[in-house]
Short mmCIF file of C-alpha atoms in Angstrom, two decimals:
data_model
loop_
_atom_site.label_atom_id
_atom_site.label_comp_id
_atom_site.label_asym_id
_atom_site.label_seq_id
_atom_site.Cartn_x
_atom_site.Cartn_y
_atom_site.Cartn_z
CA UNK A 1 106.84 112.81 92.50
CA UNK A 2 103.16 113.26 93.27
CA UNK A 3 101.87 115.55 95.97
CA UNK A 4 100.87 112.58 98.15
CA UNK A 5 104.41 111.16 98.10
CA UNK A 6 105.87 114.39 99.46
CA UNK A 7 104.07 114.00 102.79
CA UNK A 8 105.38 110.47 103.27
CA UNK A 9 108.76 111.78 104.40
CA UNK A 10 107.62 115.14 105.75
CA UNK A 11 105.62 113.54 108.55
CA UNK A 12 107.70 110.40 109.12
CA UNK A 13 109.55 110.74 112.40
CA UNK A 14 112.12 108.54 114.14
CA UNK A 15 113.05 109.14 117.78
CA UNK A 16 111.72 112.73 117.73
CA UNK A 17 109.96 114.81 120.34
CA UNK A 18 106.80 116.39 118.93
CA UNK A 19 105.24 117.20 122.31
CA UNK A 20 102.59 119.91 122.34
CA UNK A 21 102.53 120.46 118.57
CA UNK A 22 99.45 121.22 116.50
CA UNK A 23 98.94 119.34 113.26
CA UNK A 24 95.94 120.95 111.57
CA UNK A 25 94.79 119.91 108.08
CA UNK A 26 97.90 117.74 107.63
CA UNK A 27 98.31 114.62 105.56
CA UNK A 28 100.10 111.81 107.41
CA UNK A 29 99.10 109.27 104.74
CA UNK A 30 101.57 106.38 104.39
CA UNK A 31 104.01 107.95 106.82
CA UNK A 32 106.00 105.93 109.37
CA UNK A 33 106.83 107.14 112.87
CA UNK A 34 109.03 105.22 115.27
CA UNK A 35 109.66 105.99 118.97
CA UNK A 36 108.23 109.48 118.62
CA UNK A 37 106.61 111.44 121.43
CA UNK A 38 103.30 113.01 120.35
CA UNK A 39 102.15 113.70 123.94
CA UNK A 40 99.78 116.66 124.36
CA UNK A 41 99.70 117.05 120.59
CA UNK A 42 96.57 118.15 118.74
CA UNK A 43 95.69 116.50 115.43
CA UNK A 44 92.77 118.40 113.88
CA UNK A 45 91.22 117.45 110.52
CA UNK A 46 94.25 115.32 109.76
CA UNK A 47 94.36 112.24 107.52
CA UNK A 48 96.04 108.99 108.62
CA UNK A 49 95.58 106.53 105.75
CA UNK A 50 98.01 103.61 105.84
CA UNK A 51 100.03 105.34 108.57
CA UNK A 52 102.27 103.33 110.90
CA UNK A 53 103.08 104.36 114.45
CA UNK A 54 105.46 102.04 116.29
CA UNK A 55 106.46 102.55 119.94
CA UNK A 56 105.07 106.12 119.90
CA UNK A 57 103.51 108.03 122.78
CA UNK A 58 100.16 109.78 122.38
CA UNK A 59 99.70 110.54 126.08
CA UNK A 60 96.88 113.11 126.38
CA UNK A 61 96.90 113.68 122.61
CA UNK A 62 93.74 114.99 120.95
CA UNK A 63 92.69 113.51 117.63
CA UNK A 64 89.75 115.58 116.37
CA UNK A 65 87.80 115.27 113.11
CA UNK A 66 90.38 112.89 111.66
CA UNK A 67 90.24 109.95 109.28
CA UNK A 68 92.21 106.90 110.42
CA UNK A 69 92.02 104.17 107.79
CA UNK A 70 94.36 101.20 107.90
CA UNK A 71 96.38 102.91 110.62
CA UNK A 72 98.73 100.79 112.73
CA UNK A 73 99.38 101.65 116.36
CA UNK A 74 101.97 99.11 117.51
CA UNK A 75 102.95 99.21 121.21
CA UNK A 76 101.89 102.85 121.45
CA UNK A 77 100.93 104.68 124.62
CA UNK A 78 97.41 106.05 124.11
CA UNK A 79 96.77 106.70 127.81
CA UNK A 80 94.30 109.58 128.27
CA UNK A 81 94.21 110.22 124.52
CA UNK A 82 90.99 111.64 123.07
CA UNK A 83 89.53 110.62 119.73
CA UNK A 84 86.71 113.03 118.88
CA UNK A 85 84.42 113.27 115.82
CA UNK A 86 86.70 110.88 113.93
CA UNK A 87 86.27 107.93 111.60
CA UNK A 88 88.40 104.92 112.48
CA UNK A 89 88.34 102.25 109.81
CA UNK A 90 90.34 99.00 109.77
CA UNK A 91 92.84 100.37 112.28
CA UNK A 92 95.06 98.08 114.34
CA UNK A 93 95.79 98.76 117.99
CA UNK A 94 98.46 96.12 118.66
CA UNK A 95 99.62 95.79 122.29
CA UNK A 96 98.80 99.44 123.04
CA UNK A 97 98.34 101.06 126.42
CA UNK A 98 94.76 102.31 126.17
CA UNK A 99 93.98 103.16 129.79
CA UNK A 100 91.35 105.93 129.87
CA UNK A 101 91.58 106.49 126.10
CA UNK A 102 88.30 108.18 125.13
CA UNK A 103 86.24 107.99 121.95
CA UNK A 104 83.57 110.71 121.59
CA UNK A 105 81.24 110.92 118.57
CA UNK A 106 83.37 108.50 116.55
CA UNK A 107 82.54 105.87 113.96
CA UNK A 108 84.66 102.74 114.35
CA UNK A 109 84.40 100.26 111.48
CA UNK A 110 86.13 96.89 111.09
CA UNK A 111 88.61 97.56 113.87
CA UNK A 112 88.84 94.14 115.45
CA UNK A 113 89.30 93.80 119.18
CA UNK A 114 89.02 97.50 120.04
CA UNK A 115 85.57 97.11 121.58
CA UNK A 116 86.94 94.41 123.91
CA UNK A 117 89.75 96.53 125.35
CA UNK A 118 87.96 99.90 125.60
CA UNK A 119 85.75 100.49 128.61
CA UNK A 120 82.13 101.32 127.76
CA UNK A 121 82.37 104.46 129.92
CA UNK A 122 85.03 105.82 127.52
CA UNK A 123 82.75 105.46 124.49
CA UNK A 124 80.31 108.38 124.18
CA UNK A 125 78.04 108.61 121.12
CA UNK A 126 80.43 106.23 119.37
CA UNK A 127 79.26 103.55 116.96
CA UNK A 128 81.27 100.35 116.58
CA UNK A 129 80.45 98.41 113.41
CA UNK A 130 81.94 95.00 112.63
CA UNK A 131 81.41 95.43 108.88
CA UNK A 132 80.84 98.23 106.41
CA UNK A 133 77.16 99.03 105.88
CA UNK A 134 75.47 97.24 103.00
CA UNK A 135 74.52 99.24 99.93
CA UNK A 136 70.91 98.16 100.64
CA UNK A 137 70.89 100.69 103.50
CA UNK A 138 71.10 103.61 101.06
CA UNK A 139 68.57 104.98 98.60
CA UNK A 140 68.98 104.12 94.91
CA UNK A 141 69.15 107.82 94.04
CA UNK A 142 72.07 108.34 96.38
CA UNK A 143 73.94 105.34 94.95
CA UNK A 144 73.38 106.58 91.40
CA UNK A 145 74.66 110.04 92.31
CA UNK A 146 77.71 108.50 93.93
CA UNK A 147 78.52 106.36 90.88
CA UNK A 148 78.58 109.40 88.57
#
């Protein structure tokens, strides 16, 4: 079993109460949580790649410096949640309660419909992009260095 597969079960919760916890530098990649209460929880520098949250509560949760890529929030309560300094890519917010959910200094890419349901006053220094930036936007030297 690889190291990444270990976290799949370690951070998959079903009908648990995780109120007020601190998840710092954790790897929630490909985990599944169902009917779990993450209210007042702090997620700091945590990775959520391919993570599924169904019927979970994130009331007043703080998601700081996190990567959310392909993350599913299905019927979750994100009321008063704070996303700060995070990258949100191709995430799905399906039938979520997003009243007063705040996004500060975030990059939101290819997350359809989120800009329609979030109030502009709750977006501070946050960029919403409908597509990933073209490689023409970067210098050739940078692209060469990245390909190595």
